[in-house]
Amino acid sequence: KKTVNSFGDRERYTVDGRVDYSCIFIAIDPNAGGEKSHFAICTILCHRGSYAIVGMESFPSKTARENHGIVLKHLGALEDTGLYRNTLKVFILENNLGFESEHISEMLQNNVSNFVTIDEKPGTVGFHTTNKMKMLAVEKLRTKLADGSLALARGADMVCVTQEYSTIVSMLLTQLINFSEVIKEHEFGNPKKIYSGKHMGVDDLAMTTLFCVMWIPFFYNDERYARYL
């Protein structure tokens, strides 16, 4: 909690409009439609070894069409800043929910230019989230929070079409504090340790932040994406 609070109190990041950024990362957690599930987006800019959260969305959507609309509005708002007009949009999609990652990928192909979706394995779309992945991502996030290499953009540079700036920042900080190792009881078999924030409410913003921290290095290290660098 102390580490997250220090992150929240840190000076806000100002995006330098003079820089022609090569790429920006957009992580998406599709919505399962339940009471404790939001459609969430975390957009991160990597510059000089640091990560800056420059966009977030969290909304209790009910349909795939509504999800796709939020993505397009978010991208439109990013475009309207004038900061990323030549920037490659790199999408990180969670593919745990049926075929929704494939539907989002197809929607992007039909509506968006200058983008790529990064995939864990050839022939798949996006990344499958496991408890092992969450454990690794949590450790990577802890390191970034501790060394100050993750920052929140100031209000003028934060893109969000679903919430006010103060609300979306508060949602993220609360979810990061609540995200923890919990014991999941099973009617049959032994209890299982999992990482989640669902026991305290929604955790989708926290999850998209973890996606970014976990998979952004993958983009730079996987030879399939070398041609974009």
PDB file of N, CA and C in Angstrom, residues 158-193:
ATOM      1  N   MET A 158      -3.494  13.053 -20.085  1.00  0.00           N
ATOM      2  CA  MET A 158      -4.134  11.753 -19.860  1.00  0.00           C
ATOM      3  C   MET A 158      -5.387  11.642 -20.722  1.00  0.00           C
ATOM      4  N   VAL A 159      -5.456  10.593 -21.518  1.00  0.00           N
ATOM      5  CA  VAL A 159      -6.620  10.342 -22.363  1.00  0.00           C
ATOM      6  C   VAL A 159      -7.580   9.407 -21.638  1.00  0.00           C
ATOM      7  N   CYS A 160      -8.811   9.850 -21.458  1.00  0.00           N
ATOM      8  CA  CYS A 160      -9.849   9.021 -20.841  1.00  0.00           C
ATOM      9  C   CYS A 160     -11.206   9.558 -21.269  1.00  0.00           C
ATOM     10  N   VAL A 161     -11.999   8.715 -21.902  1.00  0.00           N
ATOM     11  CA  VAL A 161     -13.316   9.148 -22.393  1.00  0.00           C
ATOM     12  C   VAL A 161     -14.458   8.587 -21.552  1.00  0.00           C
ATOM     13  N   THR A 162     -14.132   7.729 -20.582  1.00  0.00           N
ATOM     14  CA  THR A 162     -15.201   7.092 -19.789  1.00  0.00           C
ATOM     15  C   THR A 162     -15.311   7.640 -18.373  1.00  0.00           C
ATOM     16  N   GLN A 163     -14.259   8.318 -17.873  1.00  0.00           N
ATOM     17  CA  GLN A 163     -14.263   8.818 -16.495  1.00  0.00           C
ATOM     18  C   GLN A 163     -13.538  10.165 -16.443  1.00  0.00           C
ATOM     19  N   GLU A 164     -13.778  10.908 -15.360  1.00  0.00           N
ATOM     20  CA  GLU A 164     -12.985  12.103 -15.103  1.00  0.00           C
ATOM     21  C   GLU A 164     -11.572  11.701 -14.678  1.00  0.00           C
ATOM     22  N   TYR A 165     -10.620  12.607 -14.855  1.00  0.00           N
ATOM     23  CA  TYR A 165      -9.217  12.311 -14.542  1.00  0.00           C
ATOM     24  C   TYR A 165      -9.045  11.840 -13.102  1.00  0.00           C
ATOM     25  N   SER A 166      -9.587  12.592 -12.152  1.00  0.00           N
ATOM     26  CA  SER A 166      -9.411  12.236 -10.736  1.00  0.00           C
ATOM     27  C   SER A 166     -10.040  10.888 -10.425  1.00  0.00           C
ATOM     28  N   THR A 167     -11.151  10.588 -11.082  1.00  0.00           N
ATOM     29  CA  THR A 167     -11.851   9.315 -10.845  1.00  0.00           C
ATOM     30  C   THR A 167     -11.047   8.143 -11.366  1.00  0.00           C
ATOM     31  N   ILE A 168     -10.544   8.244 -12.590  1.00  0.00           N
ATOM     32  CA  ILE A 168      -9.828   7.113 -13.187  1.00  0.00           C
ATOM     33  C   ILE A 168      -8.508   6.861 -12.459  1.00  0.00           C
ATOM     34  N   VAL A 169      -7.849   7.928 -12.016  1.00  0.00           N
ATOM     35  CA  VAL A 169      -6.608   7.762 -11.250  1.00  0.00           C
ATOM     36  C   VAL A 169      -6.908   7.093  -9.911  1.00  0.00           C
ATOM     37  N   SER A 170      -7.965   7.528  -9.242  1.00  0.00           N
ATOM     38  CA  SER A 170      -8.357   6.929  -7.968  1.00  0.00           C
ATOM     39  C   SER A 170      -8.721   5.460  -8.144  1.00  0.00           C
ATOM     40  N   MET A 171      -9.414   5.140  -9.229  1.00  0.00           N
ATOM     41  CA  MET A 171      -9.786   3.748  -9.505  1.00  0.00           C
ATOM     42  C   MET A 171      -8.545   2.880  -9.651  1.00  0.00           C
ATOM     43  N   LEU A 172      -7.560   3.371 -10.401  1.00  0.00           N
ATOM     44  CA  LEU A 172      -6.339   2.591 -10.596  1.00  0.00           C
ATOM     45  C   LEU A 172      -5.611   2.367  -9.278  1.00  0.00           C
ATOM     46  N   LEU A 173      -5.426   3.424  -8.512  1.00  0.00           N
ATOM     47  CA  LEU A 173      -4.684   3.302  -7.254  1.00  0.00           C
ATOM     48  C   LEU A 173      -5.389   2.351  -6.287  1.00  0.00           C
ATOM     49  N   THR A 174      -6.710   2.461  -6.210  1.00  0.00           N
ATOM     50  CA  THR A 174      -7.473   1.573  -5.337  1.00  0.00           C
ATOM     51  C   THR A 174      -7.327   0.123  -5.772  1.00  0.00           C
ATOM     52  N   GLN A 175      -7.395  -0.113  -7.071  1.00  0.00           N
ATOM     53  CA  GLN A 175      -7.292  -1.482  -7.579  1.00  0.00           C
ATOM     54  C   GLN A 175      -5.893  -2.054  -7.356  1.00  0.00           C
ATOM     55  N   LEU A 176      -4.871  -1.229  -7.503  1.00  0.00           N
ATOM     56  CA  LEU A 176      -3.513  -1.715  -7.258  1.00  0.00           C
ATOM     57  C   LEU A 176      -3.314  -2.076  -5.791  1.00  0.00           C
ATOM     58  N   ILE A 177      -3.894  -1.285  -4.896  1.00  0.00           N
ATOM     59  CA  ILE A 177      -3.799  -1.582  -3.464  1.00  0.00           C
ATOM     60  C   ILE A 177      -4.532  -2.877  -3.124  1.00  0.00           C
ATOM     61  N   ASN A 178      -5.693  -3.078  -3.759  1.00  0.00           N
ATOM     62  CA  ASN A 178      -6.518  -4.251  -3.451  1.00  0.00           C
ATOM     63  C   ASN A 178      -6.040  -5.524  -4.120  1.00  0.00           C
ATOM     64  N   PHE A 179      -5.211  -5.384  -5.163  1.00  0.00           N
ATOM     65  CA  PHE A 179      -4.758  -6.555  -5.907  1.00  0.00           C
ATOM     66  C   PHE A 179      -3.770  -7.333  -5.057  1.00  0.00           C
ATOM     67  N   SER A 180      -4.095  -8.578  -4.769  1.00  0.00           N
ATOM     68  CA  SER A 180      -3.269  -9.341  -3.826  1.00  0.00           C
ATOM     69  C   SER A 180      -3.451 -10.841  -4.033  1.00  0.00           C
ATOM     70  N   GLU A 181      -2.651 -11.581  -3.294  1.00  0.00           N
ATOM     71  CA  GLU A 181      -2.780 -13.039  -3.313  1.00  0.00           C
ATOM     72  C   GLU A 181      -3.922 -13.431  -2.384  1.00  0.00           C
ATOM     73  N   VAL A 182      -4.875 -14.156  -2.922  1.00  0.00           N
ATOM     74  CA  VAL A 182      -6.026 -14.581  -2.122  1.00  0.00           C
ATOM     75  C   VAL A 182      -6.174 -16.102  -2.225  1.00  0.00           C
ATOM     76  N   ILE A 183      -6.894 -16.643  -1.279  1.00  0.00           N
ATOM     77  CA  ILE A 183      -7.151 -18.082  -1.256  1.00  0.00           C
ATOM     78  C   ILE A 183      -8.532 -18.346  -1.853  1.00  0.00           C
ATOM     79  N   LYS A 184      -8.567 -19.148  -2.892  1.00  0.00           N
ATOM     80  CA  LYS A 184      -9.832 -19.501  -3.526  1.00  0.00           C
ATOM     81  C   LYS A 184     -10.230 -20.907  -3.084  1.00  0.00           C
ATOM     82  N   GLU A 185     -11.353 -20.982  -2.395  1.00  0.00           N
ATOM     83  CA  GLU A 185     -11.828 -22.275  -1.899  1.00  0.00           C
ATOM     84  C   GLU A 185     -12.553 -23.035  -3.010  1.00  0.00           C
ATOM     85  N   HIS A 186     -12.374 -24.353  -3.015  1.00  0.00           N
ATOM     86  CA  HIS A 186     -13.057 -25.214  -3.977  1.00  0.00           C
ATOM     87  C   HIS A 186     -13.892 -26.253  -3.224  1.00  0.00           C
ATOM     88  N   GLU A 187     -15.040 -26.556  -3.787  1.00  0.00           N
ATOM     89  CA  GLU A 187     -15.890 -27.564  -3.161  1.00  0.00           C
ATOM     90  C   GLU A 187     -15.167 -28.907  -3.118  1.00  0.00           C
ATOM     91  N   PHE A 188     -14.432 -29.179  -4.201  1.00  0.00           N
ATOM     92  CA  PHE A 188     -13.644 -30.406  -4.246  1.00  0.00           C
ATOM     93  C   PHE A 188     -12.177 -30.034  -4.460  1.00  0.00           C
ATOM     94  N   GLY A 189     -11.282 -30.663  -3.745  1.00  0.00           N
ATOM     95  CA  GLY A 189      -9.869 -30.373  -3.891  1.00  0.00           C
ATOM     96  C   GLY A 189      -9.392 -29.319  -2.905  1.00  0.00           C
ATOM     97  N   ASN A 190      -8.099 -29.072  -2.966  1.00  0.00           N
ATOM     98  CA  ASN A 190      -7.474 -28.159  -2.031  1.00  0.00           C
ATOM     99  C   ASN A 190      -7.699 -26.700  -2.424  1.00  0.00           C
ATOM    100  N   PRO A 191      -7.695 -25.795  -1.433  1.00  0.00           N
ATOM    101  CA  PRO A 191      -7.763 -24.363  -1.748  1.00  0.00           C
ATOM    102  C   PRO A 191      -6.584 -23.961  -2.640  1.00  0.00           C
ATOM    103  N   LYS A 192      -6.791 -22.935  -3.463  1.00  0.00           N
ATOM    104  CA  LYS A 192      -5.774 -22.514  -4.410  1.00  0.00           C
ATOM    105  C   LYS A 192      -5.454 -21.036  -4.215  1.00  0.00           C
ATOM    106  N   LYS A 193      -4.158 -20.708  -4.231  1.00  0.00           N
ATOM    107  CA  LYS A 193      -3.741 -19.324  -4.148  1.00  0.00           C
ATOM    108  C   LYS A 193      -3.799 -18.683  -5.533  1.00  0.00           C
TER     109      LYS A 193
END
